[in-house]
C-alpha positions as MATLAB code, in Angstrom:
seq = 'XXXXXXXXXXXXXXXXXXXXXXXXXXXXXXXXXXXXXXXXXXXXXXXXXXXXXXXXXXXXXXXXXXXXXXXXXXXXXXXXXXXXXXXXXXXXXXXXXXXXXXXXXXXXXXXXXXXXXXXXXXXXXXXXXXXXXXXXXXXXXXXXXXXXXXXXXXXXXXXXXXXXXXXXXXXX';
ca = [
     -20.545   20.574 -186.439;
     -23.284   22.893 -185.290;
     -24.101   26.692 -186.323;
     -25.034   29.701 -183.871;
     -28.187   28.373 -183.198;
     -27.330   24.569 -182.289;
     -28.596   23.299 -185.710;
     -26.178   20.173 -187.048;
     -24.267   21.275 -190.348;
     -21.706   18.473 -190.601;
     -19.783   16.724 -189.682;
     -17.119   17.065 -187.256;
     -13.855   15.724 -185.912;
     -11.679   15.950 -182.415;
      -7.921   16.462 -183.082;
      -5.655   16.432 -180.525;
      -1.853   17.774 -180.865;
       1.048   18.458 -178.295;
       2.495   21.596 -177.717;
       5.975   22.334 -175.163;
       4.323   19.029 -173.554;
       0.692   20.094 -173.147;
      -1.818   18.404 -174.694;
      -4.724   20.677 -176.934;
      -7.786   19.406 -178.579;
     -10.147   20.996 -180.956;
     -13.140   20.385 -182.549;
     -13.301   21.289 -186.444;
     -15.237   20.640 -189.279;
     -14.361   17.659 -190.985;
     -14.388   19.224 -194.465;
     -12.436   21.712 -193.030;
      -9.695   18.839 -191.470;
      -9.945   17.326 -195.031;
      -9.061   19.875 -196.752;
      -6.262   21.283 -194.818;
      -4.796   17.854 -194.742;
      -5.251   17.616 -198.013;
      -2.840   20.790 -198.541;
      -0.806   19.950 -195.647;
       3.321   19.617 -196.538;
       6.127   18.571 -194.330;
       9.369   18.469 -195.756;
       8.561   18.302 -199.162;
       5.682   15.697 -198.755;
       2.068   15.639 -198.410;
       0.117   13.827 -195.672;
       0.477   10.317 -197.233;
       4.646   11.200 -197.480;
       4.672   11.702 -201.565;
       7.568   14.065 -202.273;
       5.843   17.200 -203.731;
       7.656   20.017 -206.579;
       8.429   23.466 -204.932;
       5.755   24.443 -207.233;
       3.183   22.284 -205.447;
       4.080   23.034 -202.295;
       3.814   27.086 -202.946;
       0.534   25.798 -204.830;
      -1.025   23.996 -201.710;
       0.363   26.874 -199.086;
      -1.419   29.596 -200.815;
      -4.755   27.273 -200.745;
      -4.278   27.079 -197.182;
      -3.575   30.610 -196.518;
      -6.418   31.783 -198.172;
      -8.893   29.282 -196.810;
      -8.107   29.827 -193.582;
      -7.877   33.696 -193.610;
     -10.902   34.192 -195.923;
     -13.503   36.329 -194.869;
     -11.286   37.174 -191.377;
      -9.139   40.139 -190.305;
     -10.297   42.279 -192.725;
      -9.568   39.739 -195.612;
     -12.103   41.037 -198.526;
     -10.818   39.994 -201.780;
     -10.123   36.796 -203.512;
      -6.016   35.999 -202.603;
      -6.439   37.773 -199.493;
      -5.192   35.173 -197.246;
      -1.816   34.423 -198.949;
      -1.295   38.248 -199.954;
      -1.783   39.302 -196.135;
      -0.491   36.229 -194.132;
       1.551   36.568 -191.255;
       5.101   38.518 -192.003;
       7.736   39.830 -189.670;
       8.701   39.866 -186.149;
       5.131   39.982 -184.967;
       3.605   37.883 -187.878;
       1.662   40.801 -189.050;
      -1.552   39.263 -190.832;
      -4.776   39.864 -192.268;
      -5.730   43.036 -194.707;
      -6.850   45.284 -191.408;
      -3.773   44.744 -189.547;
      -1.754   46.060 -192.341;
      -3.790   49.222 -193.049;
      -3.882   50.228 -189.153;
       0.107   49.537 -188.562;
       0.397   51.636 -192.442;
      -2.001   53.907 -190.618;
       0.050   54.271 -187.420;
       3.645   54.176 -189.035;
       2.644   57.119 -191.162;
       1.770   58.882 -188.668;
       4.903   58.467 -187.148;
       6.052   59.779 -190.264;
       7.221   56.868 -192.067;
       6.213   56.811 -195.610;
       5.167   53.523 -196.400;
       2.003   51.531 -197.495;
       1.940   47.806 -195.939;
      -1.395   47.266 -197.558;
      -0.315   48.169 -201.286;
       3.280   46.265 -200.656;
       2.481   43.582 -197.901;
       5.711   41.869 -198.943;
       7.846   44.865 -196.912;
       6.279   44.164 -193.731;
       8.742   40.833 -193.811;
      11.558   44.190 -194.413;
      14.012   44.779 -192.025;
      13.942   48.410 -192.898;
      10.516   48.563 -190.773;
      10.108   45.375 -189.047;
      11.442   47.568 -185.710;
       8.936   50.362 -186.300;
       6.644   47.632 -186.993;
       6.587   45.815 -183.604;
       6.815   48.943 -181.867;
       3.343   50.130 -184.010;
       2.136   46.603 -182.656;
       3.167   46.531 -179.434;
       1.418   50.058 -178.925;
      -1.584   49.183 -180.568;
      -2.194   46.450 -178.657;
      -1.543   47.491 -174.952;
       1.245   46.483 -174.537;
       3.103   49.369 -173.123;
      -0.141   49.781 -170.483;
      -0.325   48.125 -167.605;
      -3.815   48.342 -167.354;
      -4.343   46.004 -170.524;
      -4.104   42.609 -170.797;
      -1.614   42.610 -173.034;
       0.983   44.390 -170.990;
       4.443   42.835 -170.762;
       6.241   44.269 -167.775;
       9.959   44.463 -167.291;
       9.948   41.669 -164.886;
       7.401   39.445 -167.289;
      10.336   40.382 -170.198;
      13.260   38.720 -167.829;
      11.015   35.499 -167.820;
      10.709   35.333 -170.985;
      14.520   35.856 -171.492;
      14.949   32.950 -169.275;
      13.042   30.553 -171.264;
       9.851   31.033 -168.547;
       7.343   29.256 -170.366;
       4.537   30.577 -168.208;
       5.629   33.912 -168.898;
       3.338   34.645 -171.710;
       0.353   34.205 -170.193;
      -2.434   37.015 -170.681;
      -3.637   38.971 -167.473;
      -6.898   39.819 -166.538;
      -7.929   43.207 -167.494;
      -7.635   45.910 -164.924;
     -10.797   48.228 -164.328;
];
């Protein structure tokens, strides 16, 4: 595994995986792969297939959650990860996502406060005001961003297109 500037820091390890029949491969950190598989459950088992308690398995997901989102999206403080992981219709995540969709839903004039009570962004109270907030903050109502989804790119998708999600290029 190298750092910005080339040097080796560790080791590192090629996984492959398989996706709607496409084939992806990444290079991680091995400590990193450890780890994760380490924490890693699948119907109540870890890696090696040992049945795990529902305690464990909570245990081991919140390890994962906040390794993997520590330090990122605006993550800041210990627990981060697990208290801002992905939740709702558009898997909201990360501490900065919640505070601009908060930001943007109260300006909309609904009163709530994702960041203080992450849980309710999984509530179906807001999860349409939520994906709306989203959508708009991302582009996706703008056909000059990349993240546009046009009527006719919506019909694909309807029909099970799975080339339908593909970003564009940016429009000048």
């Amino acid at each position: 595994w190298l750092d910005s500037n080339g040097n080796i820091i560790g080791e590192s390890i090629t996984v492959t995986y398989e996706r709607k029949g496409k084939t992806f491969t990444k290079v991680i950190p091995k400590k990193a792969y450890d780890y994760m598989r380490s924490l890693h459950t699948s119907r109540g088992k870890d890696a090696n297939g040992e049945k795990l308690s529902k305690e464990e398995i909570k245990k081991r997901q919140h390890e994962l959650f906040n390794f993997v989102y520590k330090g990122r999206i605006g993550n800041t403080e210990p627990g981060d990860g697990v208290r801002y992981r992905g939740r709702g219709g558009v898997q909201l995540t990360g501490r900065a996502n919640y505070a601009k969709i908060t930001k943007i839903l109260n300006e909309q004039g609904i009163d709530v406060d994702l960041v203080a009570n992450p849980e309710l962004a999984a509530d179906e109270r807001y999860s349409a005001a939520i994906l709306v907030a989203f959508a708009k903050d991302k582009g996706m109502f703008d056909p000059k961003s990349k993240y546009y989804i046009s009527p006719e790119k919506i019909e694909k998708i309807k029909e099970g297109d799975p080339d339908a999600i593909q970003l564009q290029k940016s429009k000048p």
